[in-house]
Short mmCIF file of C-alpha atoms in Angstrom, two decimals:
data_model
loop_
_atom_site.label_atom_id
_atom_site.label_comp_id
_atom_site.label_asym_id
_atom_site.label_seq_id
_atom_site.Cartn_x
_atom_site.Cartn_y
_atom_site.Cartn_z
CA MET A 1 -46.70 -14.88 12.15
CA PRO A 2 -50.18 -13.54 11.57
CA GLN A 3 -52.72 -16.60 10.05
CA PRO A 4 -55.24 -14.66 7.97
CA GLU A 5 -58.47 -16.52 9.11
CA SER A 6 -60.21 -15.95 5.92
CA PRO A 7 -58.78 -15.01 2.35
CA THR A 8 -59.61 -11.67 1.96
CA GLU A 9 -58.51 -10.35 5.50
CA PRO A 10 -55.47 -7.86 5.30
CA ILE A 11 -52.33 -9.83 6.22
CA ARG A 12 -50.12 -7.76 8.51
CA SER A 13 -45.99 -7.82 8.92
CA GLU A 14 -44.34 -9.72 11.78
CA PHE A 15 -42.87 -6.79 12.63
CA ALA A 16 -45.38 -4.49 12.88
CA HIS A 17 -44.54 -3.01 16.05
CA ASP A 18 -40.92 -2.79 15.65
CA PRO A 19 -40.25 0.96 14.84
CA ASP A 20 -37.31 0.18 12.85
CA MET A 21 -38.98 -1.30 10.36
CA ALA A 22 -42.32 0.65 9.84
CA ASP A 23 -41.19 3.03 7.02
CA LEU A 24 -39.27 0.13 5.86
CA ILE A 25 -42.68 -2.20 5.89
CA ASN A 26 -44.48 0.91 4.41
CA MET A 27 -42.65 1.75 1.62
CA PHE A 28 -42.96 -2.26 0.72
CA VAL A 29 -46.59 -2.69 0.98
CA GLU A 30 -47.29 1.12 -0.81
CA GLU A 31 -44.99 -0.50 -3.92
CA MET A 32 -47.27 -3.51 -3.79
CA PRO A 33 -49.65 -2.49 -6.61
CA SER A 34 -47.13 -1.83 -8.94
CA ARG A 35 -45.63 -4.98 -8.20
CA ILE A 36 -48.96 -6.86 -9.00
CA GLN A 37 -49.49 -4.65 -11.92
CA SER A 38 -45.86 -6.37 -12.98
CA ILE A 39 -47.16 -9.61 -12.23
CA ALA A 40 -49.91 -9.80 -14.50
CA ASP A 41 -48.52 -7.93 -17.31
CA CYS A 42 -45.76 -10.44 -17.46
CA TYR A 43 -48.45 -13.30 -17.20
CA ARG A 44 -50.72 -11.92 -20.25
CA ASP A 45 -47.35 -11.16 -22.29
CA GLN A 46 -46.06 -14.77 -21.26
CA ARG A 47 -42.98 -13.31 -20.22
CA LEU A 48 -42.52 -16.15 -17.76
CA THR A 49 -38.58 -15.38 -17.31
CA GLU A 50 -39.40 -11.58 -15.83
CA LEU A 51 -42.64 -13.29 -13.95
CA GLN A 52 -39.77 -15.69 -12.39
CA THR A 53 -37.59 -12.99 -11.38
CA ILE A 54 -40.08 -11.17 -9.87
CA ALA A 55 -41.22 -14.07 -7.69
CA HIS A 56 -37.87 -15.22 -7.22
CA GLN A 57 -37.05 -11.13 -5.17
CA LEU A 58 -40.51 -11.86 -3.51
CA LYS A 59 -39.46 -15.32 -2.08
CA GLY A 60 -36.27 -13.31 -0.61
CA SER A 61 -37.96 -10.07 0.40
CA GLY A 62 -41.02 -11.24 1.67
CA ALA A 63 -40.16 -13.12 4.92
CA GLY A 64 -37.48 -10.38 5.53
CA TYR A 65 -40.70 -7.29 5.60
CA GLY A 66 -42.27 -9.88 7.95
CA PHE A 67 -44.65 -11.42 5.10
CA GLU A 68 -43.84 -14.75 4.95
CA PRO A 69 -46.94 -16.07 3.40
CA VAL A 70 -45.53 -13.95 0.25
CA SER A 71 -42.34 -15.69 0.16
CA LEU A 72 -44.01 -19.41 0.38
CA THR A 73 -46.42 -18.58 -2.33
CA ALA A 74 -43.50 -17.05 -4.16
CA ALA A 75 -41.61 -19.90 -4.07
CA GLN A 76 -44.57 -22.31 -5.03
CA LEU A 77 -44.66 -20.01 -8.51
CA GLU A 78 -41.23 -19.99 -8.94
CA ALA A 79 -41.01 -23.82 -8.60
CA SER A 80 -43.70 -24.16 -11.39
CA LEU A 81 -41.88 -21.61 -13.43
CA LYS A 82 -39.15 -23.74 -13.46
CA THR A 83 -40.87 -26.71 -14.43
CA HIS A 84 -43.33 -25.37 -16.74
CA SER A 85 -43.72 -23.05 -19.43
CA ASP A 86 -47.27 -23.13 -20.69
CA LEU A 87 -49.81 -20.08 -18.89
CA GLU A 88 -52.43 -22.91 -18.31
CA SER A 89 -50.12 -24.68 -15.64
CA ILE A 90 -49.18 -21.58 -13.61
CA ARG A 91 -52.05 -19.82 -13.78
CA ASP A 92 -53.02 -20.95 -9.82
CA GLU A 93 -49.87 -19.98 -8.52
CA VAL A 94 -49.86 -16.52 -10.26
CA ASP A 95 -53.32 -16.22 -8.49
CA ALA A 96 -52.28 -16.95 -5.53
CA LEU A 97 -49.42 -14.96 -5.34
CA ILE A 98 -51.51 -11.97 -6.47
CA ASP A 99 -54.40 -12.36 -3.83
CA ILE A 100 -51.16 -12.71 -1.20
CA CYS A 101 -49.85 -9.34 -2.56
CA ARG A 102 -53.27 -7.44 -2.56
CA ARG A 103 -53.82 -8.28 0.81
CA LEU A 104 -50.70 -7.14 2.58
CA ALA A 105 -51.24 -4.32 5.01
CA PRO A 106 -48.44 -1.94 6.77
CA MET B 1 -18.76 7.11 2.46
CA ASP B 2 -15.83 6.62 4.72
CA ARG B 3 -16.71 8.34 7.69
CA ASN B 4 -15.38 5.97 10.41
CA ASP B 5 -12.43 4.57 9.25
CA GLU B 6 -12.46 2.04 12.72
CA GLN B 7 -15.71 0.63 11.61
CA PRO B 8 -15.50 -2.72 9.68
CA SER B 9 -16.88 -1.76 5.96
CA VAL B 10 -19.14 -4.51 4.65
CA LEU B 11 -20.20 -4.45 1.05
CA LEU B 12 -23.74 -5.79 0.33
CA ILE B 13 -24.38 -7.43 -3.42
CA ASP B 14 -27.55 -7.73 -4.33
CA ASP B 15 -29.95 -6.81 -7.41
CA SER B 16 -33.08 -6.96 -4.82
CA VAL B 17 -33.15 -3.22 -3.57
CA GLU B 18 -35.89 -4.41 -0.87
CA ILE B 19 -33.30 -6.88 0.43
CA LEU B 20 -30.53 -3.87 0.40
CA ARG B 21 -32.93 -1.81 2.07
CA LEU B 22 -33.87 -4.32 4.42
CA LEU B 23 -30.24 -4.84 5.27
CA GLN B 24 -29.57 -1.46 5.95
CA VAL B 25 -31.71 -1.28 8.22
CA ARG B 26 -31.31 -4.57 10.22
CA LEU B 27 -27.60 -4.19 9.81
CA ARG B 28 -27.84 -0.61 11.73
CA SER B 29 -27.24 -1.98 15.26
CA GLU B 30 -23.96 -3.64 13.92
CA ASP B 31 -20.92 -1.82 14.24
CA VAL B 32 -19.94 -1.78 10.57
CA ASN B 33 -19.91 0.45 7.64
CA LEU B 34 -22.13 -0.70 4.73
CA ILE B 35 -21.94 -0.27 1.42
CA THR B 36 -24.18 -1.85 -1.59
CA ALA B 37 -23.85 -3.37 -5.08
CA THR B 38 -26.75 -4.00 -7.18
CA THR B 39 -24.98 -5.94 -9.81
CA GLY B 40 -21.92 -7.82 -9.75
CA MET B 41 -19.64 -5.52 -11.76
CA GLU B 42 -20.46 -2.86 -9.39
CA GLY B 43 -19.67 -4.91 -6.75
CA ILE B 44 -16.15 -6.32 -8.10
CA ARG B 45 -15.30 -2.37 -8.87
CA ILE B 46 -16.50 -1.44 -5.37
CA ALA B 47 -14.88 -4.21 -3.80
CA ALA B 48 -11.31 -3.45 -5.59
CA GLU B 49 -11.75 0.28 -4.32
CA ARG B 50 -12.78 -0.11 -0.90
CA LYS B 51 -11.40 -3.16 -0.14
CA PRO B 52 -14.20 -3.81 2.61
CA ALA B 53 -14.05 -6.44 5.63
CA LEU B 54 -16.25 -8.54 4.41
CA ILE B 55 -18.65 -9.34 1.45
CA LEU B 56 -22.33 -10.15 1.77
CA LEU B 57 -23.19 -11.87 -1.88
CA ASP B 58 -26.49 -12.84 -3.42
CA LEU B 59 -26.17 -16.04 -5.55
CA ASP B 60 -29.27 -14.93 -7.65
CA MET B 61 -28.75 -11.82 -10.15
CA PRO B 62 -29.64 -11.31 -13.87
CA VAL B 63 -26.35 -10.81 -15.88
CA MET B 64 -23.71 -11.78 -13.59
CA ASP B 65 -25.16 -14.25 -11.12
CA GLY B 66 -23.49 -14.62 -7.66
CA PHE B 67 -20.96 -17.62 -8.84
CA GLU B 68 -19.60 -15.59 -11.31
CA THR B 69 -18.96 -12.66 -9.50
CA LEU B 70 -17.44 -14.71 -6.32
CA ARG B 71 -14.90 -16.69 -8.85
CA ALA B 72 -14.19 -13.05 -10.48
CA LEU B 73 -13.54 -11.74 -6.95
CA LYS B 74 -11.75 -14.75 -6.02
CA GLU B 75 -9.59 -14.20 -9.44
CA ASP B 76 -8.46 -10.84 -8.44
CA SER B 77 -4.95 -10.03 -6.49
CA ARG B 78 -7.00 -6.92 -4.79
CA THR B 79 -10.16 -8.94 -3.77
CA VAL B 80 -8.59 -12.33 -2.97
CA ASN B 81 -8.43 -12.42 0.60
CA ILE B 82 -12.27 -10.46 1.17
CA PRO B 83 -14.03 -13.02 3.00
CA VAL B 84 -17.34 -13.62 0.96
CA ILE B 85 -20.82 -14.58 3.01
CA VAL B 86 -22.92 -16.10 -0.29
CA ILE B 87 -26.84 -15.35 0.45
CA SER B 88 -28.84 -17.75 -1.71
CA GLY B 89 -32.71 -18.31 -2.23
CA SER B 90 -31.77 -21.93 -2.65
CA ASP B 91 -30.40 -24.33 0.15
CA ASP B 92 -29.72 -27.22 -2.80
CA THR B 93 -26.90 -29.05 -1.40
CA VAL B 94 -25.10 -28.66 -4.90
CA ASP B 95 -25.36 -24.94 -4.50
CA LYS B 96 -23.80 -24.84 -0.88
CA VAL B 97 -20.98 -27.10 -2.45
CA ALA B 98 -20.34 -24.97 -5.16
CA GLY B 99 -20.33 -21.76 -3.52
CA PHE B 100 -18.17 -23.05 -0.93
CA GLU B 101 -15.55 -24.38 -3.64
CA PHE B 102 -15.62 -21.06 -5.40
CA GLY B 103 -14.28 -19.85 -2.31
CA ALA B 104 -16.96 -18.66 0.07
CA ILE B 105 -16.63 -18.76 3.82
CA ASP B 106 -20.09 -19.15 4.54
CA TYR B 107 -23.64 -19.86 2.81
CA VAL B 108 -26.80 -18.56 3.97
CA CYS B 109 -30.16 -19.39 2.86
CA LYS B 110 -33.15 -16.80 1.93
CA PRO B 111 -34.92 -15.76 3.61
CA PHE B 112 -32.63 -15.12 6.02
CA ASN B 113 -32.95 -15.65 9.72
CA LEU B 114 -31.73 -12.08 11.09
CA PRO B 115 -30.04 -13.16 14.54
CA GLU B 116 -28.49 -16.08 12.52
CA LEU B 117 -27.02 -13.87 9.59
CA ARG B 118 -25.45 -11.13 12.19
CA ALA B 119 -24.08 -14.14 14.43
CA ARG B 120 -22.68 -15.42 11.02
CA MET B 121 -21.17 -11.59 9.96
CA ARG B 122 -19.61 -11.46 13.24
CA SER B 123 -18.03 -14.23 12.85
CA ALA B 124 -16.73 -13.38 9.59
CA LEU B 125 -15.28 -10.61 10.47
CA ARG B 126 -13.46 -11.86 13.50
CA ILE B 127 -11.25 -14.23 11.27
CA GLN B 128 -11.00 -11.65 9.03
CA GLN B 129 -9.65 -9.37 11.92
CA LEU B 130 -7.12 -11.82 13.10
CA MET B 131 -6.15 -12.61 9.37
CA SER B 132 -5.07 -9.18 8.51
CA MET B 133 -3.26 -8.59 12.07
CA LEU B 134 -1.23 -11.96 11.09
CA GLU B 135 -1.10 -10.61 7.37
CA HIS B 136 0.51 -7.39 8.76
CA ARG B 137 3.22 -8.90 11.71
CA ALA B 138 4.13 -11.33 8.55
CA GLN B 139 5.34 -7.85 7.14
CA ILE B 140 6.79 -6.73 10.26
CA ASP B 141 10.74 -6.95 11.50
CA GLY B 142 10.82 -8.09 14.83
CA LEU B 143 13.67 -6.56 16.44
CA THR B 144 12.94 -3.46 14.84
CA GLY B 145 9.37 -3.10 14.45
CA LEU B 146 10.06 -1.60 10.73
CA TRP B 147 8.95 -3.48 7.55
CA ASN B 148 10.68 -6.34 6.67
CA ARG B 149 12.68 -7.74 3.49
CA ALA B 150 9.68 -9.65 2.11
CA TYR B 151 7.51 -6.41 2.25
CA PHE B 152 10.18 -4.28 1.27
CA ASP B 153 10.68 -6.38 -1.64
CA ARG B 154 7.10 -6.03 -3.03
CA ARG B 155 6.42 -2.35 -2.10
CA LEU B 156 9.57 -1.73 -4.76
CA GLU B 157 8.68 -3.63 -7.48
CA GLU B 158 4.89 -1.41 -6.85
CA GLU B 159 7.00 1.89 -6.86
CA ILE B 160 9.32 0.93 -9.31
CA ALA B 161 5.89 0.05 -11.36
CA SER B 162 4.19 3.06 -11.10
CA HIS B 163 7.41 5.10 -11.80
CA MET B 164 7.20 3.36 -15.00
CA ARG B 165 3.83 4.55 -15.81
CA THR B 166 3.81 7.66 -14.42
CA GLY B 167 7.02 9.18 -14.39
CA ARG B 168 6.89 10.13 -10.45
CA PRO B 169 10.07 10.06 -9.14
CA PHE B 170 11.33 7.52 -5.71
CA THR B 171 14.67 7.39 -4.31
CA LEU B 172 15.80 4.09 -2.83
CA VAL B 173 18.33 3.89 -0.18
CA LEU B 174 20.25 1.72 1.02
CA CYS B 175 22.29 2.13 4.35
CA ASP B 176 24.57 0.32 6.70
CA LEU B 177 25.71 0.65 10.22
CA ASP B 178 29.34 1.14 10.14
CA ASN B 179 31.78 -1.18 12.04
CA PHE B 180 28.56 -3.10 13.10
CA LYS B 181 30.50 -6.28 13.71
CA SER B 182 33.41 -4.38 16.03
CA LEU B 183 30.70 -2.91 17.97
CA ASN B 184 28.76 -6.83 18.39
CA ASP B 185 32.10 -8.62 19.22
CA THR B 186 33.18 -5.33 22.16
CA HIS B 187 29.98 -4.91 23.98
CA GLY B 188 28.09 -7.60 23.24
CA HIS B 189 24.78 -8.31 21.36
CA PRO B 190 22.42 -6.87 23.38
CA ALA B 191 24.34 -3.62 22.94
CA GLY B 192 24.32 -4.25 18.90
CA ASP B 193 20.52 -4.80 19.34
CA ALA B 194 20.11 -1.23 20.88
CA VAL B 195 21.61 0.26 18.31
CA LEU B 196 19.63 -1.52 15.41
CA GLN B 197 16.59 -0.44 17.59
CA GLY B 198 17.68 3.14 18.47
CA PHE B 199 18.49 3.76 14.71
CA ALA B 200 14.84 2.38 13.43
CA LYS B 201 13.45 4.84 15.80
CA GLN B 202 15.66 7.66 14.53
CA LEU B 203 14.56 6.47 10.78
CA THR B 204 10.70 6.23 11.96
CA ALA B 205 10.57 9.81 13.22
CA THR B 206 13.05 11.56 10.68
CA LEU B 207 11.43 10.17 7.30
CA ARG B 208 8.01 11.79 5.62
CA LYS B 209 4.72 9.47 5.98
CA GLN B 210 4.92 8.37 2.52
CA ASP B 211 8.22 7.03 3.05
CA ILE B 212 8.87 2.79 3.61
CA ALA B 213 11.69 1.93 5.53
CA CYS B 214 12.85 -1.52 5.80
CA ARG B 215 15.23 -3.75 8.02
CA TYR B 216 16.80 -5.04 5.04
CA GLY B 217 19.34 -7.71 6.53
CA GLY B 218 21.32 -8.04 9.97
CA GLU B 219 22.52 -4.19 10.35
CA GLU B 220 20.90 -2.88 7.05
CA PHE B 221 18.32 -0.66 5.79
CA ALA B 222 16.59 0.23 2.65
CA LEU B 223 14.47 3.03 2.33
CA ILE B 224 12.12 3.89 -0.39
CA LEU B 225 11.59 8.00 -0.43
CA ARG B 226 8.45 8.61 -2.88
CA GLU B 227 7.96 11.38 -4.78
CA THR B 228 11.30 12.57 -3.86
CA HIS B 229 14.88 13.21 -6.21
CA ALA B 230 18.38 12.59 -5.07
CA GLU B 231 18.74 16.00 -3.88
CA GLN B 232 15.59 16.23 -1.65
CA ALA B 233 16.82 12.53 -0.54
CA HIS B 234 20.23 13.86 0.02
CA ALA B 235 18.96 16.47 2.75
CA LEU B 236 16.66 14.39 4.41
CA ILE B 237 19.38 11.74 4.96
CA GLU B 238 21.93 14.09 6.30
CA ARG B 239 19.59 14.73 9.02
CA ILE B 240 19.56 10.72 9.67
CA ARG B 241 23.22 10.51 9.36
CA GLU B 242 24.03 13.54 11.61
CA THR B 243 21.26 12.04 14.55
CA LEU B 244 23.13 9.18 14.30
CA GLU B 245 26.51 10.35 15.11
CA SER B 246 25.53 12.48 17.25
CA THR B 247 23.59 9.72 19.75
CA ARG B 248 24.84 9.36 23.07
CA TRP B 249 24.69 4.98 23.49
CA PRO B 250 24.40 4.53 27.22
CA ARG B 251 26.09 1.58 26.83
CA HIS B 252 29.28 2.29 25.26
CA PRO B 253 28.87 6.45 25.50
CA GLU B 254 32.50 7.01 24.57
CA ARG B 255 32.16 4.73 20.89
CA ALA B 256 29.98 6.83 18.56
CA ILE B 257 27.95 4.96 15.85
CA THR B 258 28.00 5.91 12.05
CA ALA B 259 26.22 4.74 9.07
CA SER B 260 26.84 4.53 5.43
CA PHE B 261 24.74 5.88 2.82
CA GLY B 262 24.33 4.88 -0.80
CA VAL B 263 21.36 6.72 -3.10
CA CYS B 264 20.01 5.97 -6.21
CA ASP B 265 17.03 7.63 -8.02
CA GLU B 266 18.09 6.77 -11.53
CA PRO B 267 19.73 3.20 -11.65
CA ASN B 268 22.32 1.94 -14.14
CA GLY B 269 20.53 -0.65 -16.70
CA ASP B 270 16.97 -1.53 -16.82
CA SER B 271 15.02 0.88 -14.60
CA SER B 272 11.74 -1.52 -14.52
CA VAL B 273 14.31 -3.77 -13.08
CA PRO B 274 14.00 -4.09 -9.05
CA ALA B 275 17.39 -5.83 -9.54
CA CYS B 276 19.06 -2.70 -11.50
CA TRP B 277 18.09 -0.38 -8.42
CA LEU B 278 18.91 -2.24 -5.66
CA GLU B 279 22.69 -2.74 -7.35
CA THR B 280 23.12 0.80 -8.20
CA ALA B 281 22.20 1.49 -4.84
CA ASP B 282 24.19 -1.50 -3.20
CA LYS B 283 27.53 0.30 -5.37
CA ALA B 284 27.13 3.16 -4.00
CA LEU B 285 26.85 1.98 -1.09
CA TYR B 286 30.06 0.48 -1.31
CA GLU B 287 32.01 3.69 -2.65
CA ALA B 288 30.30 5.42 0.39
CA LYS B 289 32.49 2.33 2.73
CA LYS B 290 35.24 3.06 0.35
CA ARG B 291 35.33 6.32 0.85
CA GLY B 292 36.37 6.45 4.61
CA ARG B 293 32.59 5.60 5.93
CA ASN B 294 29.89 7.93 8.04
CA ARG B 295 28.52 9.41 4.32
CA ILE B 296 26.36 9.69 1.84
CA VAL B 297 27.02 8.70 -1.73
CA VAL B 298 24.68 9.54 -4.70
CA ALA B 299 24.75 7.21 -7.81
CA GLY B 300 25.65 8.68 -10.92
CA ASP B 301 27.70 11.78 -8.99
CA PRO B 302 30.97 11.89 -10.44
CA LEU B 303 33.21 13.48 -7.78
CA PRO B 304 32.64 13.26 -3.93
CA GLY B 305 31.63 16.35 -3.80
CA ASN B 306 28.34 15.66 -1.91
CA GLU B 307 29.90 14.25 0.79
CA VAL B 308 30.07 15.55 4.04
CA PRO B 309 33.81 15.98 5.94
CA LEU B 310 34.27 12.94 8.01
CA SER B 311 35.30 12.78 11.36
CA LYS B 312 35.12 9.92 12.78
CA ALA B 313 34.75 6.76 10.63
CA GLY B 314 36.88 3.97 11.35
#
């Protein structure tokens, strides 16, 4: 698994060299900006159930596409959402997930 | 989508399109035909229609979750025997135990390890294949290879239900080999078995694809001729009767074998009750025996007008 050296370095898929996966990974990465937008919108509008669904789905799919950091960060956000309902206490997890998602590269 | 009938179908039920896409690519190397559904409701409907060999079911879905979907699948007689592997984001023991208790055969945690998922899938498909082979064998008569009585009883019920619902005709035929006991007594049981097997082959060769032939008991056979009235059935059975009568048997070339047939396409009494159909056909069969064997009697025909001239009934 590629470990990012610095917080801004792009994160590449573990399966980047698998020809079967190339198209899928591209699709996954291309859809990221709208995913990030949804996360931000849900957080802003306090639609926390919806936010939990997005986190849950990213947890399930991230590692499958070779992006294990997505699964790990999304799992942390999902866990926080299950126990907290105030925006302040989940803010760090939301920021962390958005940061990871922004750095995904095919 | 059923491009290849030899390939088992595997139904994936997951609300996440990303997981579905991923699995479609990752399972491409497997010898399976993948079908997908994005909700529990859709999955249940497809499972009942397509009867996949295996279902991979996501636990966490909005509206109808995996547990509800699993319960519904296990409560429906059309889907109860389809093995289900639960795929879940939770590795909580409570969820795992619940999954097995609801009837899942396996539980895989997400994000899943692909080689492990493939191995578990193959294992489930192997078991499913053995189960369906056993199920098939349990419905076959060992000596003749025809369907057995248990299968026949079930199919007759289904055929009657569809007849009542749609009005589509079908004909029930009961058939009994004439003087079979005396054949066994004179020439021995191997000779009797050879006749049963030979007659079964003739039935299979003459009947059409939609018909169902069963060994009903000792030397008794039952036929369900679908989409068929008694008149058409009569022509078909007449061919069977003639073929049997003209067969020369290696073990007893001097002795011809004949059979009597009772035919019913409208029972006396309640036509929604299997016993009424069987009784009506049985009475016609009895009548055929009484009139000298080696003949066909259609229930409700007043006079022996449908008969064949008797040759060597005995």
